[in-house]
């Protein structure tokens, strides 16, 4: 089943209204993501204090280190736009903030994908062994890559190619 992708344009919207709307939408999306990131980060921060953590092998320790650092990075990236919005409130810098927040959101999603893949692999490693952990962790990473990055980038490319073709005609 093929999706029909057409960019939506609101010609009744002023540039200021567009930036206001886009920034609001972006900040709302980051708030949703930040909640999940913070739950994962909190789980990871408590893990070393659990009774069974001492049984984690070297592979599990590395998975944990990568996961906790990635979760910290993802938390920082998803919280930063809201904090910057508060600091830059009424400064007239919404458009640069929007571009920066978008880049931080993508970086945070990338870090979250790494944290999720490593956390999942860590749990599977603790329950089974390194081989199933590698398979499951890779599967999580690939699913995140496809749904969060590749699929939207392909859609963007398709829309841009169609727009260029339409404008050239």
Short mmCIF file of N, CA and C in Angstrom, two decimals:
data_model
loop_
_atom_site.label_atom_id
_atom_site.label_comp_id
_atom_site.label_asym_id
_atom_site.label_seq_id
_atom_site.Cartn_x
_atom_site.Cartn_y
_atom_site.Cartn_z
N UNK A 1 0.85 -1.18 0.00
CA UNK A 1 0.00 0.00 0.00
C UNK A 1 0.89 1.24 0.00
N UNK A 2 0.67 2.12 -0.93
CA UNK A 2 1.49 3.30 -1.09
C UNK A 2 0.80 4.51 -0.48
N UNK A 3 1.59 5.32 0.20
CA UNK A 3 1.05 6.54 0.79
C UNK A 3 1.15 7.67 -0.22
N UNK A 4 0.13 8.51 -0.25
CA UNK A 4 0.18 9.71 -1.07
C UNK A 4 0.66 10.82 -0.17
N UNK A 5 1.78 11.42 -0.54
CA UNK A 5 2.38 12.46 0.29
C UNK A 5 2.31 13.79 -0.43
N UNK A 6 1.63 14.71 0.19
CA UNK A 6 1.55 16.06 -0.35
C UNK A 6 1.80 17.04 0.78
N UNK A 7 2.73 17.94 0.61
CA UNK A 7 2.97 18.93 1.66
C UNK A 7 1.75 19.84 1.81
N UNK A 8 1.41 20.10 3.06
CA UNK A 8 0.28 20.99 3.32
C UNK A 8 0.79 22.42 3.47
N UNK A 9 0.16 23.32 2.81
CA UNK A 9 0.55 24.72 2.92
C UNK A 9 -0.65 25.53 3.37
N UNK A 10 -0.46 26.35 4.37
CA UNK A 10 -1.51 27.23 4.86
C UNK A 10 -1.16 28.64 4.40
N UNK A 11 -1.77 29.06 3.32
CA UNK A 11 -1.44 30.37 2.76
C UNK A 11 -2.06 31.52 3.57
N UNK A 12 -2.98 31.18 4.49
CA UNK A 12 -3.59 32.21 5.33
C UNK A 12 -2.74 32.53 6.55
N UNK A 13 -1.64 31.83 6.71
CA UNK A 13 -0.81 31.97 7.88
C UNK A 13 0.35 32.94 7.61
N UNK A 14 0.53 33.90 8.50
CA UNK A 14 1.67 34.81 8.35
C UNK A 14 2.94 34.07 8.75
N UNK A 15 4.12 34.56 8.36
CA UNK A 15 5.36 33.90 8.78
C UNK A 15 5.48 33.78 10.31
N UNK A 16 5.05 34.82 11.04
CA UNK A 16 5.10 34.76 12.49
C UNK A 16 4.16 33.69 13.03
N UNK A 17 2.96 33.62 12.48
CA UNK A 17 2.01 32.60 12.92
C UNK A 17 2.54 31.20 12.63
N UNK A 18 3.19 31.03 11.47
CA UNK A 18 3.75 29.74 11.10
C UNK A 18 4.84 29.32 12.09
N UNK A 19 5.75 30.23 12.41
CA UNK A 19 6.84 29.92 13.36
C UNK A 19 6.25 29.62 14.74
N UNK A 20 5.28 30.41 15.19
CA UNK A 20 4.63 30.16 16.48
C UNK A 20 4.01 28.76 16.52
N UNK A 21 3.27 28.41 15.46
CA UNK A 21 2.61 27.10 15.39
C UNK A 21 3.64 25.98 15.36
N UNK A 22 4.65 26.12 14.49
CA UNK A 22 5.67 25.07 14.37
C UNK A 22 6.45 24.88 15.67
N UNK A 23 6.78 25.98 16.34
CA UNK A 23 7.50 25.86 17.60
C UNK A 23 6.61 25.19 18.65
N UNK A 24 5.35 25.56 18.72
CA UNK A 24 4.42 24.92 19.66
C UNK A 24 4.30 23.43 19.40
N UNK A 25 4.16 23.06 18.12
CA UNK A 25 4.06 21.64 17.76
C UNK A 25 5.33 20.89 18.14
N UNK A 26 6.47 21.49 17.86
CA UNK A 26 7.76 20.84 18.16
C UNK A 26 7.95 20.67 19.66
N UNK A 27 7.67 21.72 20.42
CA UNK A 27 7.83 21.63 21.87
C UNK A 27 6.89 20.59 22.47
N UNK A 28 5.67 20.49 21.95
CA UNK A 28 4.73 19.49 22.44
C UNK A 28 5.23 18.08 22.14
N UNK A 29 5.75 17.87 20.95
CA UNK A 29 6.31 16.57 20.61
C UNK A 29 7.50 16.21 21.48
N UNK A 30 8.35 17.19 21.76
CA UNK A 30 9.50 16.94 22.62
C UNK A 30 9.08 16.65 24.06
N UNK A 31 7.99 17.28 24.50
CA UNK A 31 7.49 17.00 25.87
C UNK A 31 7.06 15.55 25.99
N UNK A 32 6.41 15.04 24.95
CA UNK A 32 5.98 13.65 24.95
C UNK A 32 7.20 12.73 24.96
N UNK A 33 8.17 13.01 24.11
CA UNK A 33 9.39 12.20 24.04
C UNK A 33 10.18 12.28 25.34
N UNK A 34 10.24 13.48 25.93
CA UNK A 34 11.03 13.67 27.14
C UNK A 34 10.52 12.80 28.28
N UNK A 35 9.21 12.58 28.35
CA UNK A 35 8.65 11.74 29.41
C UNK A 35 9.19 10.32 29.30
N UNK A 36 9.17 9.77 28.09
CA UNK A 36 9.70 8.42 27.89
C UNK A 36 11.19 8.35 28.16
N UNK A 37 11.91 9.34 27.71
CA UNK A 37 13.36 9.39 27.94
C UNK A 37 13.65 9.42 29.43
N UNK A 38 12.92 10.24 30.16
CA UNK A 38 13.17 10.38 31.60
C UNK A 38 12.84 9.09 32.36
N UNK A 39 11.80 8.38 31.94
CA UNK A 39 11.47 7.10 32.58
C UNK A 39 12.60 6.10 32.35
N UNK A 40 13.08 6.00 31.10
CA UNK A 40 14.18 5.09 30.79
C UNK A 40 15.43 5.49 31.57
N UNK A 41 15.74 6.77 31.58
CA UNK A 41 16.93 7.26 32.29
C UNK A 41 16.83 6.93 33.78
N UNK A 42 15.67 7.16 34.39
CA UNK A 42 15.48 6.87 35.81
C UNK A 42 15.67 5.37 36.08
N UNK A 43 15.11 4.54 35.21
CA UNK A 43 15.29 3.09 35.36
C UNK A 43 16.78 2.74 35.32
N UNK A 44 17.48 3.29 34.36
CA UNK A 44 18.91 2.98 34.22
C UNK A 44 19.71 3.48 35.42
N UNK A 45 19.34 4.63 35.97
CA UNK A 45 20.07 5.17 37.12
C UNK A 45 19.88 4.31 38.37
N UNK A 46 18.76 3.62 38.48
CA UNK A 46 18.53 2.77 39.66
C UNK A 46 19.10 1.36 39.49
N UNK A 47 19.34 0.96 38.27
CA UNK A 47 19.75 -0.42 37.98
C UNK A 47 21.00 -0.87 38.74
N UNK A 48 22.07 -0.08 38.83
CA UNK A 48 23.26 -0.57 39.54
C UNK A 48 23.02 -0.84 41.03
N UNK A 49 21.94 -0.30 41.57
CA UNK A 49 21.66 -0.48 42.99
C UNK A 49 20.75 -1.67 43.26
N UNK A 50 20.34 -2.37 42.20
CA UNK A 50 19.50 -3.55 42.38
C UNK A 50 20.37 -4.75 42.72
N UNK A 51 19.80 -5.71 43.41
CA UNK A 51 20.58 -6.83 43.95
C UNK A 51 21.23 -7.69 42.86
N UNK A 52 20.62 -7.86 41.74
CA UNK A 52 21.16 -8.74 40.71
C UNK A 52 22.17 -8.09 39.78
N UNK A 53 22.38 -6.79 39.90
CA UNK A 53 23.26 -6.11 38.95
C UNK A 53 24.70 -6.60 39.02
N UNK A 54 25.13 -7.08 40.15
CA UNK A 54 26.51 -7.56 40.28
C UNK A 54 26.76 -8.79 39.41
N UNK A 55 25.70 -9.47 38.98
CA UNK A 55 25.83 -10.65 38.12
C UNK A 55 26.01 -10.29 36.65
N UNK A 56 25.87 -9.02 36.30
CA UNK A 56 26.00 -8.58 34.91
C UNK A 56 27.45 -8.73 34.48
N UNK A 57 27.64 -9.35 33.32
CA UNK A 57 29.00 -9.58 32.82
C UNK A 57 29.57 -8.34 32.13
N UNK A 58 30.74 -8.48 31.54
CA UNK A 58 31.41 -7.36 30.89
C UNK A 58 30.58 -6.80 29.75
N UNK A 59 29.97 -7.67 28.96
CA UNK A 59 29.11 -7.21 27.86
C UNK A 59 27.94 -6.39 28.41
N UNK A 60 27.32 -6.90 29.46
CA UNK A 60 26.21 -6.19 30.09
C UNK A 60 26.63 -4.85 30.66
N UNK A 61 27.82 -4.80 31.24
CA UNK A 61 28.33 -3.53 31.77
C UNK A 61 28.49 -2.51 30.65
N UNK A 62 29.07 -2.94 29.52
CA UNK A 62 29.23 -2.01 28.40
C UNK A 62 27.88 -1.56 27.85
N UNK A 63 26.94 -2.49 27.74
CA UNK A 63 25.59 -2.12 27.29
C UNK A 63 24.99 -1.09 28.24
N UNK A 64 25.19 -1.31 29.56
CA UNK A 64 24.67 -0.37 30.55
C UNK A 64 25.32 1.01 30.40
N UNK A 65 26.64 1.05 30.29
CA UNK A 65 27.35 2.34 30.16
C UNK A 65 26.85 3.11 28.94
N UNK A 66 26.76 2.43 27.83
CA UNK A 66 26.30 3.09 26.59
C UNK A 66 24.86 3.55 26.74
N UNK A 67 24.02 2.70 27.34
CA UNK A 67 22.61 3.06 27.52
C UNK A 67 22.44 4.27 28.43
N UNK A 68 23.14 4.29 29.56
CA UNK A 68 22.96 5.39 30.51
C UNK A 68 23.50 6.70 29.95
N UNK A 69 24.62 6.65 29.26
CA UNK A 69 25.17 7.87 28.65
C UNK A 69 24.25 8.36 27.53
N UNK A 70 23.75 7.44 26.73
CA UNK A 70 22.82 7.82 25.65
C UNK A 70 21.52 8.38 26.21
N UNK A 71 21.01 7.78 27.28
CA UNK A 71 19.78 8.28 27.90
C UNK A 71 20.00 9.67 28.49
N UNK A 72 21.17 9.90 29.08
CA UNK A 72 21.47 11.24 29.61
C UNK A 72 21.52 12.25 28.47
N UNK A 73 22.19 11.89 27.39
CA UNK A 73 22.27 12.77 26.22
C UNK A 73 20.88 13.04 25.64
N UNK A 74 20.05 11.99 25.53
CA UNK A 74 18.69 12.16 25.02
C UNK A 74 17.87 13.06 25.93
N UNK A 75 18.03 12.91 27.24
CA UNK A 75 17.31 13.77 28.20
C UNK A 75 17.70 15.22 28.02
N UNK A 76 18.98 15.46 27.91
CA UNK A 76 19.47 16.82 27.73
C UNK A 76 18.91 17.44 26.45
N UNK A 77 18.97 16.66 25.36
CA UNK A 77 18.50 17.18 24.06
C UNK A 77 17.00 17.44 24.03
N UNK A 78 16.21 16.60 24.71
CA UNK A 78 14.76 16.80 24.67
C UNK A 78 14.28 17.87 25.64
N UNK A 79 15.05 18.12 26.68
CA UNK A 79 14.68 19.16 27.65
C UNK A 79 15.19 20.53 27.21
N UNK A 80 16.31 20.58 26.52
CA UNK A 80 16.95 21.84 26.14
C UNK A 80 16.02 22.82 25.41
N UNK A 81 15.23 22.39 24.43
CA UNK A 81 14.39 23.37 23.72
C UNK A 81 13.39 24.09 24.63
N UNK A 82 12.80 23.37 25.58
CA UNK A 82 11.85 24.03 26.49
C UNK A 82 12.58 25.02 27.40
N UNK A 83 13.75 24.64 27.86
CA UNK A 83 14.55 25.54 28.70
C UNK A 83 14.98 26.77 27.92
N UNK A 84 15.47 26.55 26.70
CA UNK A 84 15.88 27.68 25.87
C UNK A 84 14.69 28.58 25.54
N UNK A 85 13.53 27.97 25.32
CA UNK A 85 12.33 28.76 25.04
C UNK A 85 12.03 29.69 26.21
N UNK A 86 12.17 29.17 27.42
CA UNK A 86 11.93 30.01 28.61
C UNK A 86 12.95 31.14 28.69
N UNK A 87 14.21 30.85 28.42
CA UNK A 87 15.26 31.87 28.52
C UNK A 87 15.10 32.92 27.41
N UNK A 88 14.74 32.46 26.22
CA UNK A 88 14.63 33.37 25.08
C UNK A 88 13.24 33.97 24.91
N UNK A 89 12.36 33.77 25.88
CA UNK A 89 10.99 34.26 25.81
C UNK A 89 10.97 35.76 25.49
N UNK A 90 10.21 36.12 24.49
CA UNK A 90 10.02 37.50 24.03
C UNK A 90 11.31 38.16 23.54
N UNK A 91 12.23 37.37 23.06
CA UNK A 91 13.48 37.93 22.54
C UNK A 91 13.42 38.15 21.04
N UNK A 92 12.38 37.61 20.38
CA UNK A 92 12.29 37.71 18.92
C UNK A 92 13.15 36.67 18.22
N UNK A 93 13.62 35.67 18.94
CA UNK A 93 14.51 34.65 18.37
C UNK A 93 13.81 33.30 18.17
N UNK A 94 12.52 33.34 17.88
CA UNK A 94 11.78 32.07 17.74
C UNK A 94 12.24 31.23 16.56
N UNK A 95 12.52 31.87 15.45
CA UNK A 95 12.92 31.09 14.26
C UNK A 95 14.25 30.36 14.48
N UNK A 96 15.29 31.03 14.99
CA UNK A 96 16.52 30.28 15.29
C UNK A 96 16.29 29.20 16.36
N UNK A 97 15.45 29.50 17.34
CA UNK A 97 15.13 28.52 18.37
C UNK A 97 14.43 27.31 17.75
N UNK A 98 13.53 27.54 16.81
CA UNK A 98 12.82 26.46 16.13
C UNK A 98 13.80 25.55 15.39
N UNK A 99 14.74 26.14 14.65
CA UNK A 99 15.73 25.33 13.93
C UNK A 99 16.62 24.55 14.90
N UNK A 100 17.06 25.21 15.97
CA UNK A 100 17.90 24.56 16.97
C UNK A 100 17.13 23.44 17.67
N UNK A 101 15.89 23.71 18.05
CA UNK A 101 15.08 22.71 18.74
C UNK A 101 14.83 21.50 17.85
N UNK A 102 14.66 21.73 16.56
CA UNK A 102 14.47 20.61 15.64
C UNK A 102 15.72 19.73 15.59
N UNK A 103 16.89 20.36 15.50
CA UNK A 103 18.15 19.59 15.48
C UNK A 103 18.35 18.85 16.81
N UNK A 104 18.03 19.50 17.92
CA UNK A 104 18.15 18.84 19.22
C UNK A 104 17.18 17.66 19.33
N UNK A 105 15.99 17.82 18.78
CA UNK A 105 15.01 16.73 18.80
C UNK A 105 15.50 15.52 18.02
N UNK A 106 16.10 15.75 16.87
CA UNK A 106 16.65 14.65 16.07
C UNK A 106 17.82 14.00 16.80
N UNK A 107 18.71 14.81 17.36
CA UNK A 107 19.85 14.26 18.11
C UNK A 107 19.36 13.47 19.33
N UNK A 108 18.35 14.00 20.00
CA UNK A 108 17.78 13.29 21.15
C UNK A 108 17.14 11.98 20.75
N UNK A 109 16.47 11.96 19.61
CA UNK A 109 15.85 10.71 19.13
C UNK A 109 16.92 9.68 18.78
N UNK A 110 18.00 10.13 18.18
CA UNK A 110 19.10 9.22 17.86
C UNK A 110 19.69 8.63 19.15
N UNK A 111 19.93 9.47 20.14
CA UNK A 111 20.47 8.99 21.41
C UNK A 111 19.47 8.07 22.11
N UNK A 112 18.18 8.39 22.02
CA UNK A 112 17.16 7.54 22.62
C UNK A 112 17.14 6.17 21.95
N UNK A 113 17.28 6.13 20.63
CA UNK A 113 17.32 4.85 19.92
C UNK A 113 18.49 3.99 20.42
N UNK A 114 19.64 4.61 20.61
CA UNK A 114 20.81 3.88 21.13
C UNK A 114 20.53 3.39 22.55
N UNK A 115 19.98 4.26 23.38
CA UNK A 115 19.68 3.88 24.77
C UNK A 115 18.67 2.75 24.83
N UNK A 116 17.64 2.82 24.00
CA UNK A 116 16.62 1.76 23.99
C UNK A 116 17.20 0.44 23.51
N UNK A 117 17.99 0.48 22.45
CA UNK A 117 18.59 -0.74 21.91
C UNK A 117 19.52 -1.38 22.95
N UNK A 118 20.36 -0.56 23.58
CA UNK A 118 21.29 -1.09 24.57
C UNK A 118 20.57 -1.57 25.83
N UNK A 119 19.55 -0.84 26.27
CA UNK A 119 18.79 -1.26 27.46
C UNK A 119 18.08 -2.58 27.21
N UNK A 120 17.47 -2.70 26.04
CA UNK A 120 16.78 -3.94 25.69
C UNK A 120 17.77 -5.09 25.61
N UNK A 121 18.91 -4.84 24.96
CA UNK A 121 19.93 -5.88 24.85
C UNK A 121 20.46 -6.27 26.24
N UNK A 122 20.60 -5.30 27.13
CA UNK A 122 21.06 -5.58 28.49
C UNK A 122 20.10 -6.51 29.22
N UNK A 123 18.81 -6.23 29.11
CA UNK A 123 17.82 -7.07 29.77
C UNK A 123 17.82 -8.48 29.17
N UNK A 124 17.86 -8.56 27.85
CA UNK A 124 17.89 -9.87 27.19
C UNK A 124 19.17 -10.62 27.56
N UNK A 125 20.29 -9.92 27.63
CA UNK A 125 21.56 -10.54 28.01
C UNK A 125 21.47 -11.10 29.43
N UNK A 126 20.84 -10.36 30.33
CA UNK A 126 20.71 -10.83 31.72
C UNK A 126 19.81 -12.05 31.81
N UNK A 127 18.82 -12.15 30.91
CA UNK A 127 17.88 -13.26 30.95
C UNK A 127 18.34 -14.47 30.15
N UNK A 128 19.15 -14.24 29.13
CA UNK A 128 19.56 -15.35 28.26
C UNK A 128 21.08 -15.34 28.11
N UNK A 129 21.55 -14.82 26.97
CA UNK A 129 23.00 -14.74 26.71
C UNK A 129 23.27 -13.63 25.71
N UNK A 130 24.54 -13.47 25.36
CA UNK A 130 24.95 -12.37 24.48
C UNK A 130 24.36 -12.48 23.08
N UNK A 131 24.27 -13.68 22.54
CA UNK A 131 23.78 -13.84 21.16
C UNK A 131 22.33 -13.34 21.00
N UNK A 132 21.37 -13.81 21.80
CA UNK A 132 20.01 -13.27 21.67
C UNK A 132 19.95 -11.77 21.97
N UNK A 133 20.78 -11.33 22.89
CA UNK A 133 20.82 -9.90 23.23
C UNK A 133 21.25 -9.08 22.02
N UNK A 134 22.25 -9.56 21.30
CA UNK A 134 22.72 -8.85 20.10
C UNK A 134 21.64 -8.81 19.04
N UNK A 135 20.93 -9.91 18.86
CA UNK A 135 19.86 -9.97 17.85
C UNK A 135 18.72 -9.01 18.21
N UNK A 136 18.28 -9.07 19.46
CA UNK A 136 17.17 -8.22 19.89
C UNK A 136 17.58 -6.75 19.89
N UNK A 137 18.76 -6.45 20.41
CA UNK A 137 19.24 -5.06 20.42
C UNK A 137 19.36 -4.50 19.01
N UNK A 138 19.88 -5.31 18.11
CA UNK A 138 19.99 -4.88 16.71
C UNK A 138 18.61 -4.67 16.10
N UNK A 139 17.68 -5.55 16.42
CA UNK A 139 16.31 -5.39 15.92
C UNK A 139 15.66 -4.10 16.40
N UNK A 140 15.84 -3.79 17.67
CA UNK A 140 15.31 -2.53 18.21
C UNK A 140 15.95 -1.34 17.51
N UNK A 141 17.26 -1.39 17.34
CA UNK A 141 17.98 -0.28 16.68
C UNK A 141 17.50 -0.12 15.24
N UNK A 142 17.34 -1.23 14.53
CA UNK A 142 16.89 -1.15 13.13
C UNK A 142 15.46 -0.64 13.03
N UNK A 143 14.59 -1.06 13.94
CA UNK A 143 13.20 -0.57 13.92
C UNK A 143 13.16 0.93 14.19
N UNK A 144 13.93 1.39 15.17
CA UNK A 144 14.01 2.83 15.44
C UNK A 144 14.55 3.57 14.22
N UNK A 145 15.61 3.03 13.64
CA UNK A 145 16.21 3.68 12.46
C UNK A 145 15.19 3.79 11.33
N UNK A 146 14.46 2.72 11.07
CA UNK A 146 13.50 2.73 9.97
C UNK A 146 12.35 3.70 10.26
N UNK A 147 11.70 3.54 11.41
CA UNK A 147 10.49 4.33 11.69
C UNK A 147 10.78 5.79 12.02
N UNK A 148 11.89 6.06 12.68
CA UNK A 148 12.18 7.42 13.14
C UNK A 148 12.98 8.23 12.13
N UNK A 149 13.79 7.57 11.31
CA UNK A 149 14.71 8.32 10.45
C UNK A 149 14.55 7.99 8.97
N UNK A 150 14.71 6.74 8.59
CA UNK A 150 14.71 6.37 7.17
C UNK A 150 13.37 6.64 6.52
N UNK A 151 12.29 6.16 7.11
CA UNK A 151 10.97 6.36 6.50
C UNK A 151 10.62 7.83 6.33
N UNK A 152 10.78 8.68 7.34
CA UNK A 152 10.47 10.09 7.12
C UNK A 152 11.42 10.77 6.13
N UNK A 153 12.69 10.37 6.13
CA UNK A 153 13.62 10.96 5.16
C UNK A 153 13.28 10.55 3.73
N UNK A 154 12.84 9.30 3.55
CA UNK A 154 12.39 8.87 2.22
C UNK A 154 11.14 9.66 1.80
N UNK A 155 10.23 9.87 2.73
CA UNK A 155 9.03 10.66 2.43
C UNK A 155 9.40 12.09 2.06
N UNK A 156 10.32 12.67 2.80
CA UNK A 156 10.78 14.03 2.52
C UNK A 156 11.42 14.10 1.14
N UNK A 157 12.23 13.12 0.84
CA UNK A 157 12.88 13.07 -0.48
C UNK A 157 11.84 12.94 -1.59
N UNK A 158 10.82 12.11 -1.38
CA UNK A 158 9.77 11.92 -2.37
C UNK A 158 9.00 13.22 -2.61
N UNK A 159 8.65 13.90 -1.54
CA UNK A 159 7.92 15.17 -1.66
C UNK A 159 8.78 16.22 -2.36
N UNK A 160 10.05 16.30 -1.99
CA UNK A 160 10.93 17.28 -2.62
C UNK A 160 11.15 16.97 -4.09
N UNK A 161 11.29 15.70 -4.44
CA UNK A 161 11.45 15.31 -5.84
C UNK A 161 10.20 15.64 -6.63
N UNK A 162 9.02 15.35 -6.06
CA UNK A 162 7.75 15.68 -6.72
C UNK A 162 7.59 17.17 -6.89
N UNK A 163 8.00 17.94 -5.87
CA UNK A 163 7.89 19.40 -5.94
C UNK A 163 8.81 19.94 -7.01
N UNK A 164 10.03 19.45 -7.09
CA UNK A 164 10.96 19.89 -8.12
C UNK A 164 10.44 19.53 -9.52
N UNK A 165 9.90 18.33 -9.67
CA UNK A 165 9.37 17.89 -10.96
C UNK A 165 8.19 18.76 -11.37
N UNK A 166 7.31 19.07 -10.40
CA UNK A 166 6.14 19.89 -10.68
C UNK A 166 6.55 21.31 -11.05
N UNK A 167 7.53 21.86 -10.35
CA UNK A 167 7.98 23.23 -10.61
C UNK A 167 8.73 23.34 -11.94
N UNK A 168 9.40 22.26 -12.35
CA UNK A 168 10.14 22.28 -13.63
C UNK A 168 9.20 22.17 -14.84
N UNK A 169 8.01 21.63 -14.60
CA UNK A 169 7.08 21.40 -15.72
C UNK A 169 6.43 22.69 -16.19
#
